mmCIF file of C-alpha atoms and ligand atoms in Angstrom:
data_model
loop_
_atom_site.group_PDB
_atom_site.id
_atom_site.type_symbol
_atom_site.label_atom_id
_atom_site.label_comp_id
_atom_site.label_asym_id
_atom_site.label_seq_id
_atom_site.Cartn_x
_atom_site.Cartn_y
_atom_site.Cartn_z
ATOM 1 C CA UNK A 1 -4.883 -17.046 -179.021
ATOM 2 C CA UNK A 2 -6.200 -20.144 -180.760
ATOM 3 C CA UNK A 3 -8.750 -21.609 -178.379
ATOM 4 C CA UNK A 4 -11.571 -19.575 -176.913
ATOM 5 C CA UNK A 5 -14.609 -20.497 -174.853
ATOM 6 C CA UNK A 6 -17.957 -18.732 -174.536
ATOM 7 C CA UNK A 7 -20.493 -19.041 -171.729
ATOM 8 C CA UNK A 8 -23.611 -17.420 -170.315
ATOM 9 C CA UNK A 9 -23.956 -16.778 -166.603
ATOM 10 C CA UNK A 10 -26.429 -15.311 -164.113
ATOM 11 C CA UNK A 11 -30.037 -14.622 -165.077
ATOM 12 C CA UNK A 12 -30.797 -15.495 -168.679
ATOM 13 C CA UNK A 13 -31.901 -12.772 -171.076
ATOM 14 C CA UNK A 14 -33.561 -12.854 -174.506
ATOM 15 C CA UNK A 15 -30.861 -12.358 -177.126
ATOM 16 C CA UNK A 16 -28.180 -14.370 -175.347
ATOM 17 C CA UNK A 17 -28.391 -16.972 -178.129
ATOM 18 C CA UNK A 18 -27.817 -14.333 -180.788
ATOM 19 C CA UNK A 19 -24.719 -13.253 -178.835
ATOM 20 C CA UNK A 20 -23.431 -16.847 -178.530
ATOM 21 C CA UNK A 21 -24.005 -17.315 -182.240
ATOM 22 C CA UNK A 22 -21.999 -14.178 -183.043
ATOM 23 C CA UNK A 23 -19.096 -15.351 -180.852
ATOM 24 C CA UNK A 24 -19.082 -18.865 -182.342
ATOM 25 C CA UNK A 25 -19.405 -17.782 -185.962
ATOM 26 C CA UNK A 26 -16.913 -14.936 -185.460
ATOM 27 C CA UNK A 27 -14.338 -17.278 -183.934
ATOM 28 C CA UNK A 28 -14.702 -19.737 -186.810
ATOM 29 C CA UNK A 29 -14.429 -16.864 -189.310
ATOM 30 C CA UNK A 30 -11.088 -15.892 -187.723
ATOM 31 C CA UNK A 31 -9.842 -19.494 -187.811
ATOM 32 C CA UNK A 32 -10.078 -20.143 -184.044
ATOM 33 C CA UNK A 33 -11.304 -23.156 -182.112
ATOM 34 C CA UNK A 34 -14.385 -22.283 -180.118
ATOM 35 C CA UNK A 35 -15.811 -24.075 -177.097
ATOM 36 C CA UNK A 36 -19.129 -23.616 -175.327
ATOM 37 C CA UNK A 37 -19.228 -23.915 -171.540
ATOM 38 C CA UNK A 38 -22.620 -25.042 -170.256
ATOM 39 C CA UNK A 39 -24.117 -23.690 -167.016
ATOM 40 C CA UNK A 40 -21.711 -20.736 -166.723
ATOM 41 C CA UNK A 41 -18.991 -20.876 -164.065
ATOM 42 C CA UNK A 42 -20.486 -24.033 -162.577
ATOM 43 C CA UNK A 43 -19.998 -25.851 -165.882
ATOM 44 C CA UNK A 44 -16.458 -24.487 -166.058
ATOM 45 C CA UNK A 45 -15.722 -26.075 -162.678
ATOM 46 C CA UNK A 46 -17.312 -29.366 -163.703
ATOM 47 C CA UNK A 47 -15.753 -29.472 -167.170
ATOM 48 C CA UNK A 48 -19.101 -29.249 -168.979
ATOM 49 C CA UNK A 49 -17.321 -27.877 -172.028
ATOM 50 C CA UNK A 50 -17.997 -28.768 -175.649
ATOM 51 C CA UNK A 51 -16.435 -27.931 -178.987
ATOM 52 C CA UNK A 52 -18.749 -25.805 -181.085
ATOM 53 C CA UNK A 53 -19.155 -25.736 -184.851
ATOM 54 C CA UNK A 54 -20.936 -23.272 -187.049
ATOM 55 C CA UNK A 55 -23.991 -25.537 -187.116
ATOM 56 C CA UNK A 56 -24.060 -25.697 -183.287
ATOM 57 C CA UNK A 57 -25.680 -22.261 -183.384
ATOM 58 C CA UNK A 58 -27.943 -22.789 -186.419
ATOM 59 C CA UNK A 59 -31.545 -21.773 -185.874
ATOM 60 C CA UNK A 60 -30.825 -19.999 -182.576
ATOM 61 C CA UNK A 61 -30.846 -16.274 -183.403
ATOM 62 C CA UNK A 62 -34.589 -16.086 -182.772
ATOM 63 C CA UNK A 63 -34.744 -18.243 -179.640
ATOM 64 C CA UNK A 64 -35.133 -16.937 -176.101
ATOM 65 C CA UNK A 65 -33.192 -18.353 -173.126
ATOM 66 C CA UNK A 66 -29.670 -19.646 -173.624
ATOM 67 C CA UNK A 67 -28.684 -22.827 -175.459
ATOM 68 C CA UNK A 68 -25.605 -22.981 -173.193
ATOM 69 C CA UNK A 69 -27.806 -22.867 -170.082
ATOM 70 C CA UNK A 70 -27.005 -20.592 -167.181
ATOM 71 C CA UNK A 71 -26.412 -20.754 -163.445
ATOM 72 C CA UNK A 72 -25.451 -18.625 -160.490
ATOM 73 C CA UNK A 73 -22.448 -20.578 -159.159
ATOM 74 C CA UNK A 74 -21.677 -20.373 -155.451
ATOM 75 C CA UNK A 75 -18.663 -22.647 -155.871
ATOM 76 C CA UNK A 76 -16.923 -20.214 -158.243
ATOM 77 C CA UNK A 77 -17.003 -17.660 -155.430
ATOM 78 C CA UNK A 78 -14.525 -19.869 -153.574
ATOM 79 C CA UNK A 79 -10.777 -20.161 -154.272
ATOM 80 C CA UNK A 80 -11.093 -23.949 -154.604
ATOM 81 C CA UNK A 81 -13.890 -23.575 -157.155
ATOM 82 C CA UNK A 82 -11.870 -21.181 -159.293
ATOM 83 C CA UNK A 83 -8.844 -23.506 -159.133
ATOM 84 C CA UNK A 84 -10.959 -26.373 -160.465
ATOM 85 C CA UNK A 85 -12.284 -24.099 -163.223
ATOM 86 C CA UNK A 86 -8.737 -23.110 -164.215
ATOM 87 C CA UNK A 87 -7.647 -26.742 -164.376
ATOM 88 C CA UNK A 88 -10.553 -27.585 -166.681
ATOM 89 C CA UNK A 89 -9.567 -24.760 -169.059
ATOM 90 C CA UNK A 90 -5.863 -25.631 -168.909
ATOM 91 C CA UNK A 91 -6.579 -29.263 -169.754
ATOM 92 C CA UNK A 92 -8.143 -28.053 -173.006
ATOM 93 C CA UNK A 93 -5.609 -25.246 -173.695
ATOM 94 C CA UNK A 94 -8.368 -22.634 -173.611
ATOM 95 C CA UNK A 95 -6.638 -19.264 -173.545
ATOM 96 C CA UNK A 96 -9.459 -16.717 -173.493
ATOM 97 C CA UNK A 97 -13.120 -16.373 -172.553
ATOM 98 C CA UNK A 98 -16.165 -14.493 -173.735
ATOM 99 C CA UNK A 99 -18.632 -14.103 -170.867
ATOM 100 C CA UNK A 100 -22.228 -13.105 -171.528
ATOM 101 C CA UNK A 101 -23.912 -11.943 -168.345
ATOM 102 C CA UNK A 102 -24.261 -9.185 -165.777
ATOM 103 C CA UNK A 103 -22.359 -7.716 -162.839
ATOM 104 C CA UNK A 104 -21.881 -11.026 -160.971
ATOM 105 C CA UNK A 105 -20.466 -12.619 -164.124
ATOM 106 C CA UNK A 106 -17.940 -9.827 -164.643
ATOM 107 C CA UNK A 107 -16.958 -9.728 -160.974
ATOM 108 C CA UNK A 108 -16.085 -13.426 -161.247
ATOM 109 C CA UNK A 109 -14.126 -12.894 -164.489
ATOM 110 C CA UNK A 110 -12.080 -10.098 -162.939
ATOM 111 C CA UNK A 111 -11.028 -12.199 -159.919
ATOM 112 C CA UNK A 112 -10.318 -15.180 -162.183
ATOM 113 C CA UNK A 113 -7.939 -13.084 -164.310
ATOM 114 C CA UNK A 114 -6.159 -11.722 -161.249
ATOM 115 C CA UNK A 115 -5.602 -15.270 -159.985
ATOM 116 C CA UNK A 116 -4.938 -17.218 -163.179
ATOM 117 C CA UNK A 117 -4.321 -14.713 -165.984
ATOM 118 C CA UNK A 118 -7.068 -16.013 -168.261
ATOM 119 C CA UNK A 119 -8.412 -12.953 -170.095
ATOM 120 C CA UNK A 120 -12.145 -12.413 -170.469
ATOM 121 C CA UNK A 121 -14.098 -9.953 -172.552
ATOM 122 C CA UNK A 122 -17.751 -9.589 -171.632
ATOM 123 C CA UNK A 123 -21.006 -8.911 -173.443
ATOM 124 C CA UNK A 124 -23.695 -7.382 -171.202
ATOM 125 C CA UNK A 125 -26.581 -9.848 -171.021
ATOM 126 C CA UNK A 126 -29.219 -8.932 -168.456
ATOM 127 C CA UNK A 127 -32.771 -7.672 -168.701
ATOM 128 C CA UNK A 128 -32.013 -5.134 -165.939
ATOM 129 C CA UNK A 129 -29.983 -2.707 -168.115
ATOM 130 C CA UNK A 130 -28.007 -1.835 -165.008
ATOM 131 C CA UNK A 131 -24.467 -1.907 -166.408
ATOM 132 C CA UNK A 132 -22.370 1.209 -166.887
ATOM 133 C CA UNK A 133 -20.624 1.272 -170.274
ATOM 134 C CA UNK A 134 -23.500 0.488 -172.589
ATOM 135 C CA UNK A 135 -26.702 2.340 -173.396
ATOM 136 C CA UNK A 136 -28.630 -0.920 -173.376
ATOM 137 C CA UNK A 137 -27.984 -4.503 -172.284
ATOM 138 C CA UNK A 138 -29.019 -7.612 -174.182
ATOM 139 C CA UNK A 139 -32.575 -8.620 -173.259
ATOM 140 C CA UNK A 140 -33.745 -5.304 -171.880
ATOM 141 C CA UNK A 141 -35.764 -4.264 -174.931
ATOM 142 C CA UNK A 142 -37.562 -7.623 -175.101
ATOM 143 C CA UNK A 143 -38.313 -7.558 -171.369
ATOM 144 C CA UNK A 144 -39.787 -4.062 -171.652
ATOM 145 C CA UNK A 145 -41.955 -5.156 -174.570
ATOM 146 C CA UNK A 146 -43.159 -8.197 -172.639
ATOM 147 C CA UNK A 147 -43.996 -6.061 -169.615
ATOM 148 C CA UNK A 148 -45.754 -3.555 -171.843
ATOM 149 C CA UNK A 149 -47.905 -6.210 -173.464
ATOM 150 C CA UNK A 150 -48.981 -7.360 -169.999
ATOM 151 C CA UNK A 151 -49.647 -3.798 -168.794
ATOM 152 C CA UNK A 152 -51.832 -3.132 -171.861
ATOM 153 C CA UNK A 153 -53.938 -6.187 -171.021
ATOM 154 C CA UNK A 154 -54.219 -5.264 -167.350
ATOM 155 C CA UNK A 155 -55.232 -1.742 -168.335
ATOM 156 C CA UNK A 156 -58.260 -3.115 -170.220
ATOM 157 C CA UNK A 157 -59.595 -4.895 -167.167
ATOM 158 C CA UNK A 158 -58.551 -2.118 -164.755
ATOM 159 C CA UNK A 159 -60.533 0.315 -166.839
ATOM 160 C CA UNK A 160 -63.597 -1.921 -167.125
ATOM 161 C CA UNK A 161 -63.826 -2.362 -163.335
ATOM 162 C CA UNK A 162 -62.516 1.030 -162.169
ATOM 163 C CA UNK A 163 -59.644 -0.635 -160.333
ATOM 164 C CA UNK A 164 -56.197 0.350 -159.145
ATOM 165 C CA UNK A 165 -53.485 -2.097 -160.222
ATOM 166 C CA UNK A 166 -50.031 -2.293 -158.736
ATOM 167 C CA UNK A 167 -47.925 -4.105 -161.335
ATOM 168 C CA UNK A 168 -44.528 -5.374 -160.243
ATOM 169 C CA UNK A 169 -41.796 -5.664 -162.848
ATOM 170 C CA UNK A 170 -38.250 -7.013 -162.433
ATOM 171 C CA UNK A 171 -35.286 -4.943 -161.288
ATOM 172 C CA UNK A 172 -33.733 -5.671 -157.900
ATOM 173 C CA UNK A 173 -31.602 -2.555 -157.908
ATOM 174 C CA UNK A 174 -32.687 -0.880 -161.077
ATOM 175 C CA UNK A 175 -35.817 0.888 -162.307
ATOM 176 C CA UNK A 176 -35.079 0.731 -166.032
ATOM 177 C CA UNK A 177 -37.751 -1.817 -166.908
ATOM 178 C CA UNK A 178 -40.240 -0.035 -164.663
ATOM 179 C CA UNK A 179 -39.717 3.432 -166.089
ATOM 180 C CA UNK A 180 -39.764 2.350 -169.729
ATOM 181 C CA UNK A 181 -42.748 0.038 -169.444
ATOM 182 C CA UNK A 182 -44.484 2.597 -167.234
ATOM 183 C CA UNK A 183 -44.137 5.374 -169.783
ATOM 184 C CA UNK A 184 -44.992 3.052 -172.681
ATOM 185 C CA UNK A 185 -47.998 1.695 -170.791
ATOM 186 C CA UNK A 186 -49.301 5.091 -169.684
ATOM 187 C CA UNK A 187 -48.907 4.405 -165.956
ATOM 188 C CA UNK A 188 -50.208 6.937 -163.424
ATOM 189 C CA UNK A 189 -47.107 6.385 -161.308
ATOM 190 C CA UNK A 190 -43.799 4.509 -161.533
ATOM 191 C CA UNK A 191 -41.914 3.478 -158.388
ATOM 192 C CA UNK A 192 -38.194 2.775 -158.783
ATOM 193 C CA UNK A 193 -35.342 2.030 -156.370
ATOM 194 C CA UNK A 194 -33.376 5.060 -157.624
ATOM 195 C CA UNK A 195 -35.790 7.669 -156.241
ATOM 196 C CA UNK A 196 -37.946 7.700 -153.154
ATOM 197 C CA UNK A 197 -41.693 7.732 -153.760
ATOM 198 C CA UNK A 198 -43.437 7.614 -150.397
ATOM 199 C CA UNK A 199 -46.796 6.017 -149.624
ATOM 200 C CA UNK A 200 -48.137 9.566 -149.182
ATOM 201 C CA UNK A 201 -46.956 10.384 -152.710
ATOM 202 C CA UNK A 202 -48.807 7.353 -154.047
ATOM 203 C CA UNK A 203 -52.001 8.214 -152.184
ATOM 204 C CA UNK A 204 -51.857 11.859 -153.264
ATOM 205 C CA UNK A 205 -51.172 11.062 -156.917
ATOM 206 C CA UNK A 206 -54.033 8.577 -157.085
ATOM 207 C CA UNK A 207 -56.423 10.876 -155.197
ATOM 208 C CA UNK A 208 -55.553 13.770 -157.507
ATOM 209 C CA UNK A 209 -56.376 11.449 -160.385
ATOM 210 C CA UNK A 210 -59.875 10.654 -159.039
ATOM 211 C CA UNK A 211 -60.439 14.362 -158.475
ATOM 212 C CA UNK A 212 -59.633 14.946 -162.128
ATOM 213 C CA UNK A 213 -62.213 12.261 -163.050
ATOM 214 C CA UNK A 214 -59.912 9.288 -163.584
ATOM 215 C CA UNK A 215 -61.633 6.034 -162.742
ATOM 216 C CA UNK A 216 -58.765 3.543 -162.808
ATOM 217 C CA UNK A 217 -55.017 3.621 -162.292
ATOM 218 C CA UNK A 218 -51.859 1.681 -163.066
ATOM 219 C CA UNK A 219 -48.871 1.922 -160.742
ATOM 220 C CA UNK A 220 -45.732 0.183 -162.043
ATOM 221 C CA UNK A 221 -43.409 -0.923 -159.242
ATOM 222 C CA UNK A 222 -39.806 -2.101 -159.690
ATOM 223 C CA UNK A 223 -39.316 -5.154 -157.452
ATOM 224 C CA UNK A 224 -36.496 -3.431 -155.536
ATOM 225 C CA UNK A 225 -38.403 -0.266 -154.598
ATOM 226 C CA UNK A 226 -37.586 1.195 -151.151
ATOM 227 C CA UNK A 227 -41.228 0.966 -150.029
ATOM 228 C CA UNK A 228 -41.257 -2.789 -150.700
ATOM 229 C CA UNK A 229 -42.655 -5.029 -153.411
ATOM 230 C CA UNK A 230 -45.980 -4.355 -155.118
ATOM 231 C CA UNK A 231 -47.981 -6.412 -152.598
ATOM 232 C CA UNK A 232 -46.439 -4.599 -149.626
ATOM 233 C CA UNK A 233 -47.030 -1.191 -151.196
ATOM 234 C CA UNK A 234 -50.642 -2.059 -152.068
ATOM 235 C CA UNK A 235 -51.251 -3.100 -148.447
ATOM 236 C CA UNK A 236 -49.756 0.139 -147.139
ATOM 237 C CA UNK A 237 -51.851 2.227 -149.534
ATOM 238 C CA UNK A 238 -55.154 0.375 -149.040
ATOM 239 C CA UNK A 239 -56.275 2.024 -145.763
ATOM 240 C CA UNK A 240 -55.838 5.459 -147.369
ATOM 241 C CA UNK A 241 -57.908 4.687 -150.459
ATOM 242 C CA UNK A 242 -61.194 3.597 -148.915
ATOM 243 C CA UNK A 243 -63.713 2.302 -151.416
ATOM 244 C CA UNK A 244 -61.128 1.643 -154.126
ATOM 245 C CA UNK A 245 -60.714 -1.837 -155.500
ATOM 246 C CA UNK A 246 -56.960 -2.567 -155.415
ATOM 247 C CA UNK A 247 -55.299 -5.464 -157.218
ATOM 248 C CA UNK A 248 -51.702 -6.604 -157.516
ATOM 249 C CA UNK A 249 -50.002 -8.407 -160.415
ATOM 250 C CA UNK A 250 -46.404 -9.577 -160.307
ATOM 251 C CA UNK A 251 -45.115 -10.179 -163.820
ATOM 252 C CA UNK A 252 -42.056 -12.174 -162.680
ATOM 253 C CA UNK A 253 -40.038 -14.438 -164.931
ATOM 254 C CA UNK A 254 -42.304 -13.993 -167.932
ATOM 255 C CA UNK A 255 -40.084 -10.936 -168.522
ATOM 256 C CA UNK A 256 -37.016 -13.109 -168.965
ATOM 257 C CA UNK A 257 -38.397 -15.367 -171.693
ATOM 258 C CA UNK A 258 -39.628 -15.218 -175.249
ATOM 259 C CA UNK A 259 -38.165 -14.536 -178.663
ATOM 260 C CA UNK A 260 -35.787 -11.578 -178.610
ATOM 261 C CA UNK A 261 -36.973 -8.371 -180.264
ATOM 262 C CA UNK A 262 -35.251 -7.115 -183.422
ATOM 263 C CA UNK A 263 -33.416 -4.554 -181.267
ATOM 264 C CA UNK A 264 -32.055 -7.270 -178.973
ATOM 265 C CA UNK A 265 -31.039 -9.621 -181.807
ATOM 266 C CA UNK A 266 -29.039 -6.876 -183.484
ATOM 267 C CA UNK A 267 -27.541 -5.558 -180.244
ATOM 268 C CA UNK A 268 -26.590 -9.091 -179.145
ATOM 269 C CA UNK A 269 -24.995 -9.855 -182.517
ATOM 270 C CA UNK A 270 -22.952 -6.644 -182.336
ATOM 271 C CA UNK A 271 -21.897 -7.157 -178.730
ATOM 272 C CA UNK A 272 -21.096 -10.863 -179.166
ATOM 273 C CA UNK A 273 -18.864 -10.196 -182.153
ATOM 274 C CA UNK A 274 -17.493 -7.055 -180.497
ATOM 275 C CA UNK A 275 -16.505 -9.035 -177.403
ATOM 276 C CA UNK A 276 -14.808 -11.723 -179.481
ATOM 277 C CA UNK A 277 -12.932 -9.203 -181.627
ATOM 278 C CA UNK A 278 -11.877 -7.313 -178.501
ATOM 279 C CA UNK A 279 -10.445 -10.517 -177.022
ATOM 280 C CA UNK A 280 -8.579 -11.344 -180.240
ATOM 281 C CA UNK A 281 -7.172 -7.807 -180.312
ATOM 282 C CA UNK A 282 -5.725 -8.164 -176.823
ATOM 283 C CA UNK A 283 -8.446 -6.569 -174.695
ATOM 284 C CA UNK A 284 -8.561 -7.938 -171.148
ATOM 285 C CA UNK A 285 -11.211 -7.623 -168.453
ATOM 286 C CA UNK A 286 -13.462 -5.292 -170.386
ATOM 287 C CA UNK A 287 -17.112 -5.315 -171.370
ATOM 288 C CA UNK A 288 -18.174 -4.546 -174.927
ATOM 289 C CA UNK A 289 -20.981 -2.004 -175.030
ATOM 290 C CA UNK A 290 -22.769 0.254 -177.470
ATOM 291 C CA UNK A 291 -22.911 3.948 -176.608
ATOM 292 C CA UNK A 292 -24.435 6.387 -179.090
ATOM 293 C CA UNK A 293 -24.376 3.613 -181.682
ATOM 294 C CA UNK A 294 -20.596 3.085 -181.294
ATOM 295 C CA UNK A 295 -18.936 -0.062 -179.994
ATOM 296 C CA UNK A 296 -16.903 0.734 -176.878
ATOM 297 C CA UNK A 297 -15.004 -1.265 -174.245
ATOM 298 C CA UNK A 298 -15.327 -0.484 -170.537
ATOM 299 C CA UNK A 299 -13.179 -2.057 -167.780
ATOM 300 C CA UNK A 300 -15.157 -4.607 -165.751
ATOM 301 C CA UNK A 301 -14.457 -2.606 -162.585
ATOM 302 C CA UNK A 302 -16.287 0.431 -164.009
ATOM 303 C CA UNK A 303 -19.078 -1.559 -165.644
ATOM 304 C CA UNK A 304 -19.868 -3.189 -162.292
ATOM 305 C CA UNK A 305 -19.384 -0.330 -159.863
ATOM 306 C CA UNK A 306 -20.190 2.890 -161.686
ATOM 307 C CA UNK A 307 -23.721 4.160 -161.510
ATOM 308 C CA UNK A 308 -25.911 4.227 -164.582
ATOM 309 C CA UNK A 309 -28.537 6.698 -163.409
ATOM 310 C CA UNK A 310 -32.044 6.727 -164.790
ATOM 311 C CA UNK A 311 -32.695 9.652 -167.076
ATOM 312 C CA UNK A 312 -34.474 12.172 -164.778
ATOM 313 C CA UNK A 313 -36.414 13.428 -167.818
ATOM 314 C CA UNK A 314 -38.181 10.089 -168.003
ATOM 315 C CA UNK A 315 -39.232 10.253 -164.345
ATOM 316 C CA UNK A 316 -40.453 13.804 -164.803
ATOM 317 C CA UNK A 317 -42.415 12.774 -167.879
ATOM 318 C CA UNK A 318 -44.500 10.206 -165.985
ATOM 319 C CA UNK A 319 -45.936 12.939 -163.771
ATOM 320 C CA UNK A 320 -46.749 15.245 -166.660
ATOM 321 C CA UNK A 321 -48.177 12.643 -169.024
ATOM 322 C CA UNK A 322 -50.398 10.925 -166.471
ATOM 323 C CA UNK A 323 -52.226 14.101 -165.526
HETATM 324 O O1 LIG B 1 -30.825 -9.875 -162.989
HETATM 325 C C1 LIG B 1 -31.942 -10.240 -163.724
HETATM 326 C C2 LIG B 1 -33.099 -10.576 -162.836
HETATM 327 O O2 LIG B 1 -34.168 -10.984 -163.649
HETATM 328 C C3 LIG B 1 -33.538 -9.483 -161.860
HETATM 329 O O3 LIG B 1 -34.340 -8.494 -162.456
HETATM 330 C C4 LIG B 1 -34.257 -10.285 -160.822
HETATM 331 O O4 LIG B 1 -34.292 -9.623 -159.602
HETATM 332 C C5 LIG B 1 -33.431 -11.538 -160.740
HETATM 333 O O5 LIG B 1 -32.770 -11.664 -161.986
HETATM 334 C C6 LIG B 1 -34.178 -12.803 -160.435
HETATM 335 O O6 LIG B 1 -33.265 -13.841 -160.352
HETATM 336 P P1 LIG B 1 -33.637 -15.383 -160.253
HETATM 337 O O7 LIG B 1 -34.165 -15.806 -161.584
HETATM 338 O O8 LIG B 1 -32.365 -16.062 -159.929
HETATM 339 O O9 LIG B 1 -34.686 -15.489 -159.206
#
């Protein structure tokens, strides 16, 4: 395999640039030609593909976002779209791909291989940390730290005014950011899609808190919680907490940006190089991951579909530590 291309796809995540850099520099180290595809699968379809040199990734290890840009391509979900993408790769003799992204990215890569035989190895890049086959995904640590910084600031004002804050963090289907930032930020309660916390539970926990002389409270809500988003939950709780001043803050895309933490830069460098080396060693349709500090490869099918449950110890801890 002499010509390889790298791309980022789906939601961006801090550390993606460090992963791109590792792929590009690794490929050059092994004497390969390396291409960058801009805008993920959409750029593949449109031929937005450029040759990369070592200097193309200079001064990027510390930058958030992705220098290759990203997109969620609807066209790649169609047979016609994938055919166009294949033709663009064939024209340039590109024989293998490194995809940095999440479950949607790897689903696309798997179908693409089945149809056209172009092998892909993936590096897990998503702030959600929702992929089986790696302890952590690229961008998760930075996102948690960003959320934590915001929670700390909100706590100051919540405490000054004796208020209840519902703080919504990202995670459509996953409570990883919520649980980690909730524990780190000393939240009274964390609501995640993985376990049901009812409105009664919220009311009871907060009321117990007042009865134990708490004057303010932080409830961290993952955006995909079963009871709704933070605003919906706050509205449901309001009638049961008469006299309490309730506020809602949605942290949103701030969690996706910013310079990657040391943890994310190192993880991304390992996973980027690991994905490239896997591809060069004949791995196909697998995601590079780090489990117990060891580089491992997991088939895309498992990475996408297998559950990565939240550690129940962490959920239990919130209740004990917020007493
Ligand atoms: O998958 C990463 C993520 O940030 C999710 O946590 C969030 O639900 C989603 O992307 C938001 O996507 P978009 O930026 O396309 O609105």
